[in-house]
Amino acid sequence: GSAAVVGDWVVFTSATAVACLLAHVRAIGGEPSALNVAHVAAIGPGTAAALRDAGLAASLVPEHFQGERLLEALLRTMPAASRVWVPRAAAARAVLTDGLRQAGHVVCVTPVYRTVPAAVDAAVLHSLLGAGGVDWIVFTSSSAVRYFQEALGSALRELRMAQGWPGVACLGAVTARTAREAGLTVQVQPEAQDLAGLVDALAAHVAAQATGGPDS
């Protein structure tokens, strides 16, 4: 039955995974309510909201919205040798699934979508950044940082040293770490790791700069 397919827990690490999985469920004539046979975990409030919109309730949402915190919360909550289903991006960090397996849980990973870079005119991007036409670059994922780095190639080092290089804001510690590894200086990294928190932190930083406050 459904329980045998779903397992004890279904773990979602993005709202996109929710949307893609449920689209597939509906395409084969199923109902999202089939997931109610299991406990459902969401990495953060955006993912939990996507579940609520489909009539599903996340029974676990960690206080900090990253894979490491979700893993810690799951390990504190799940009985031994639980069966865990993780529908996620085809290329995703393994910290969650590896940690669950190392703790003795049975993990099934189903790729339900993949991220690909948009077509970018590198010359236009180079010109825009070189002319000081951008005040801030906002990264919401490590993959966005990597695609940005790939689009600029060797020119990134020269551009980031030039006058007028924009500020960098990152959603979450993992994205910020990837940005720093790419040689970027991160000025804004909010405590609240959701889009609303990122917007609030960026607005506060810009306002402080404008008034000569402590963040300027």
Short mmCIF file of C-alpha atoms in Angstrom, two decimals:
data_model
loop_
_atom_site.label_atom_id
_atom_site.label_comp_id
_atom_site.label_asym_id
_atom_site.label_seq_id
_atom_site.Cartn_x
_atom_site.Cartn_y
_atom_site.Cartn_z
CA GLY A 1 0.00 0.00 0.00
CA SER A 2 0.90 3.66 0.18
CA ALA A 3 2.65 3.28 3.51
CA ALA A 4 5.02 0.70 2.09
CA VAL A 5 5.99 3.08 -0.70
CA VAL A 6 6.26 6.23 1.38
CA GLY A 7 7.96 4.82 4.48
CA ASP A 8 7.90 6.21 8.00
CA TRP A 9 9.08 9.72 7.08
CA VAL A 10 9.03 11.89 3.97
CA VAL A 11 11.63 14.66 4.07
CA PHE A 12 11.44 17.73 1.83
CA THR A 13 14.45 20.03 1.49
CA SER A 14 12.82 22.63 -0.78
CA ALA A 15 9.44 23.95 -1.87
CA THR A 16 10.43 23.00 -5.42
CA ALA A 17 10.71 19.35 -4.38
CA VAL A 18 7.20 19.57 -2.95
CA ALA A 19 5.78 21.07 -6.15
CA CYS A 20 7.55 18.61 -8.47
CA LEU A 21 6.64 15.53 -6.46
CA LEU A 22 3.00 16.50 -6.10
CA ALA A 23 2.78 17.31 -9.81
CA HIS A 24 4.01 13.77 -10.52
CA VAL A 25 1.59 12.27 -8.01
CA ARG A 26 -1.33 14.05 -9.68
CA ALA A 27 -0.08 13.11 -13.18
CA ILE A 28 -0.38 9.42 -12.33
CA GLY A 29 -3.83 9.87 -10.84
CA GLY A 30 -2.81 9.96 -7.20
CA GLU A 31 -3.69 12.37 -4.41
CA PRO A 32 -1.26 14.36 -2.24
CA SER A 33 -3.14 13.05 0.81
CA ALA A 34 -1.38 9.71 0.23
CA LEU A 35 1.65 11.26 1.94
CA ASN A 36 -0.34 11.61 5.16
CA VAL A 37 0.44 7.96 5.93
CA ALA A 38 3.92 9.11 6.99
CA HIS A 39 5.45 11.82 9.13
CA VAL A 40 6.50 14.76 6.99
CA ALA A 41 9.54 16.97 7.62
CA ALA A 42 10.32 20.29 5.93
CA ILE A 43 13.64 22.11 5.93
CA GLY A 44 12.04 25.51 6.53
CA PRO A 45 8.87 27.62 6.56
CA GLY A 46 8.72 28.09 2.78
CA THR A 47 8.75 24.34 2.25
CA ALA A 48 6.23 23.86 5.07
CA ALA A 49 3.95 26.47 3.44
CA ALA A 50 4.10 24.61 0.12
CA LEU A 51 3.01 21.47 1.96
CA ARG A 52 0.16 23.29 3.70
CA ASP A 53 -1.06 24.59 0.33
CA ALA A 54 -1.39 20.95 -0.75
CA GLY A 55 -3.27 19.98 2.41
CA LEU A 56 -0.26 18.39 4.10
CA ALA A 57 1.17 19.24 7.50
CA ALA A 58 4.87 19.19 8.33
CA SER A 59 5.31 17.57 11.72
CA LEU A 60 8.94 18.70 11.93
CA VAL A 61 10.54 22.00 10.84
CA PRO A 62 13.95 22.83 12.36
CA GLU A 63 14.61 26.21 13.93
CA HIS A 64 17.50 26.86 11.53
CA PHE A 65 16.82 26.09 7.91
CA GLN A 66 19.71 24.04 6.59
CA GLY A 67 20.51 20.39 6.00
CA GLU A 68 22.64 20.00 9.12
CA ARG A 69 19.88 21.33 11.39
CA LEU A 70 17.24 19.22 9.71
CA LEU A 71 19.43 16.16 10.21
CA GLU A 72 19.89 16.94 13.91
CA ALA A 73 16.14 17.42 14.38
CA LEU A 74 15.31 14.18 12.58
CA LEU A 75 17.86 12.16 14.55
CA ARG A 76 16.35 13.45 17.80
CA THR A 77 12.83 12.55 16.68
CA MET A 78 12.86 9.35 14.62
CA PRO A 79 12.78 5.85 16.11
CA ALA A 80 15.69 3.57 15.29
CA ALA A 81 15.87 2.09 11.79
CA SER A 82 13.17 4.35 10.37
CA ARG A 83 12.42 4.25 6.65
CA VAL A 84 12.98 7.70 5.16
CA TRP A 85 12.03 8.92 1.69
CA VAL A 86 13.79 12.05 0.38
CA PRO A 87 12.42 13.47 -2.90
CA ARG A 88 14.88 16.18 -3.87
CA ALA A 89 17.02 17.78 -6.56
CA ALA A 90 19.13 15.45 -8.67
CA ALA A 91 22.32 17.17 -7.50
CA ALA A 92 22.01 17.96 -3.82
CA ARG A 93 24.28 18.00 -0.78
CA ALA A 94 24.63 14.58 0.81
CA VAL A 95 24.92 15.76 4.42
CA LEU A 96 21.32 14.86 5.24
CA THR A 97 21.10 11.46 3.55
CA ASP A 98 24.59 10.39 4.59
CA GLY A 99 23.89 11.37 8.18
CA LEU A 100 20.63 9.43 8.27
CA ARG A 101 22.26 6.31 6.82
CA GLN A 102 25.17 6.51 9.24
CA ALA A 103 22.64 6.60 12.09
CA GLY A 104 21.13 3.31 10.86
CA HIS A 105 18.06 4.60 9.03
CA VAL A 106 16.97 3.26 5.65
CA VAL A 107 17.00 6.11 3.13
CA CYS A 108 15.45 6.17 -0.34
CA VAL A 109 16.37 9.19 -2.49
CA THR A 110 14.21 10.09 -5.50
CA PRO A 111 15.45 12.86 -7.82
CA VAL A 112 12.33 14.88 -8.74
CA TYR A 113 13.97 17.90 -10.39
CA ARG A 114 17.33 19.30 -11.40
CA THR A 115 18.74 22.80 -11.44
CA VAL A 116 20.42 24.11 -14.59
CA PRO A 117 21.97 27.51 -15.30
CA ALA A 118 20.00 29.99 -17.36
CA ALA A 119 21.50 31.15 -20.64
CA VAL A 120 23.71 34.09 -19.70
CA ASP A 121 25.46 36.55 -22.00
CA ALA A 122 28.78 36.71 -20.16
CA ALA A 123 29.83 39.88 -22.03
CA VAL A 124 26.69 41.72 -20.91
CA LEU A 125 27.12 40.51 -17.33
CA HIS A 126 30.78 41.57 -17.37
CA SER A 127 29.85 45.01 -18.73
CA LEU A 128 27.07 45.52 -16.19
CA LEU A 129 29.29 44.66 -13.23
CA GLY A 130 32.29 46.53 -14.59
CA ALA A 131 30.27 49.72 -15.08
CA GLY A 132 29.04 49.76 -11.49
CA GLY A 133 25.48 49.18 -12.67
CA VAL A 134 24.60 46.83 -9.79
CA ASP A 135 24.51 47.74 -6.10
CA TRP A 136 23.91 44.26 -4.66
CA ILE A 137 24.18 40.65 -5.75
CA VAL A 138 21.82 38.33 -3.85
CA PHE A 139 22.55 34.61 -3.78
CA THR A 140 19.90 32.23 -2.47
CA SER A 141 21.76 28.95 -3.06
CA SER A 142 25.24 27.54 -3.51
CA SER A 143 24.38 26.48 -7.05
CA ALA A 144 23.57 30.12 -7.91
CA VAL A 145 27.03 31.12 -6.69
CA ARG A 146 28.69 28.40 -8.77
CA TYR A 147 26.76 29.29 -11.93
CA PHE A 148 27.62 32.97 -11.45
CA GLN A 149 31.27 32.04 -11.02
CA GLU A 150 31.19 29.88 -14.15
CA ALA A 151 29.51 32.63 -16.20
CA LEU A 152 32.25 35.16 -15.40
CA GLY A 153 35.17 32.73 -15.42
CA SER A 154 38.60 34.29 -14.96
CA ALA A 155 37.12 37.81 -15.18
CA LEU A 156 35.54 37.41 -11.73
CA ARG A 157 38.80 38.03 -9.88
CA GLU A 158 39.46 41.26 -11.80
CA LEU A 159 35.91 42.52 -11.44
CA ARG A 160 35.63 41.95 -7.70
CA MET A 161 38.78 44.01 -7.13
CA ALA A 162 37.46 46.97 -9.14
CA GLN A 163 35.84 50.09 -7.71
CA GLY A 164 32.07 49.89 -7.75
CA TRP A 165 31.90 46.12 -7.18
CA PRO A 166 28.47 45.43 -5.61
CA GLY A 167 27.77 44.17 -2.13
CA VAL A 168 26.96 40.49 -1.68
CA ALA A 169 24.05 39.10 0.34
CA CYS A 170 23.56 35.38 0.93
CA LEU A 171 20.72 33.25 2.18
CA GLY A 172 22.16 30.94 4.82
CA ALA A 173 25.56 29.85 6.03
CA VAL A 174 26.12 27.24 3.31
CA THR A 175 25.53 29.71 0.48
CA ALA A 176 27.73 32.28 2.22
CA ARG A 177 30.53 29.73 2.60
CA THR A 178 30.34 28.90 -1.12
CA ALA A 179 30.48 32.62 -1.96
CA ARG A 180 33.57 33.11 0.22
CA GLU A 181 35.21 30.10 -1.39
CA ALA A 182 34.61 31.85 -4.72
CA GLY A 183 36.57 34.84 -3.42
CA LEU A 184 33.56 37.04 -2.66
CA THR A 185 33.12 39.17 0.44
CA VAL A 186 29.71 38.63 2.04
CA GLN A 187 28.27 41.72 3.70
CA VAL A 188 24.81 40.40 4.54
CA GLN A 189 23.97 36.97 5.95
CA PRO A 190 20.75 37.01 7.98
CA GLU A 191 20.13 35.07 11.16
CA ALA A 192 16.72 34.06 9.84
CA GLN A 193 17.45 31.78 6.91
CA ASP A 194 14.40 32.49 4.78
CA LEU A 195 13.70 35.00 2.03
CA ALA A 196 11.85 37.38 4.34
CA GLY A 197 14.82 37.38 6.71
CA LEU A 198 17.20 38.03 3.84
CA VAL A 199 15.14 40.98 2.60
CA ASP A 200 14.90 42.44 6.11
CA ALA A 201 18.64 42.04 6.74
CA LEU A 202 19.56 43.62 3.40
CA ALA A 203 17.18 46.54 3.97
CA ALA A 204 18.57 47.11 7.46
CA HIS A 205 22.15 47.02 6.18
CA VAL A 206 21.42 49.51 3.38
CA ALA A 207 19.56 51.81 5.79
CA ALA A 208 22.47 51.71 8.24
CA GLN A 209 24.88 52.61 5.46
CA ALA A 210 22.70 55.54 4.42
CA THR A 211 22.63 56.95 7.97
CA GLY A 212 26.24 56.22 8.79
CA GLY A 213 25.26 53.56 11.32
CA PRO A 214 27.36 50.68 12.66
CA ASP A 215 26.94 48.58 9.51
CA SER A 216 28.28 51.29 7.19
#
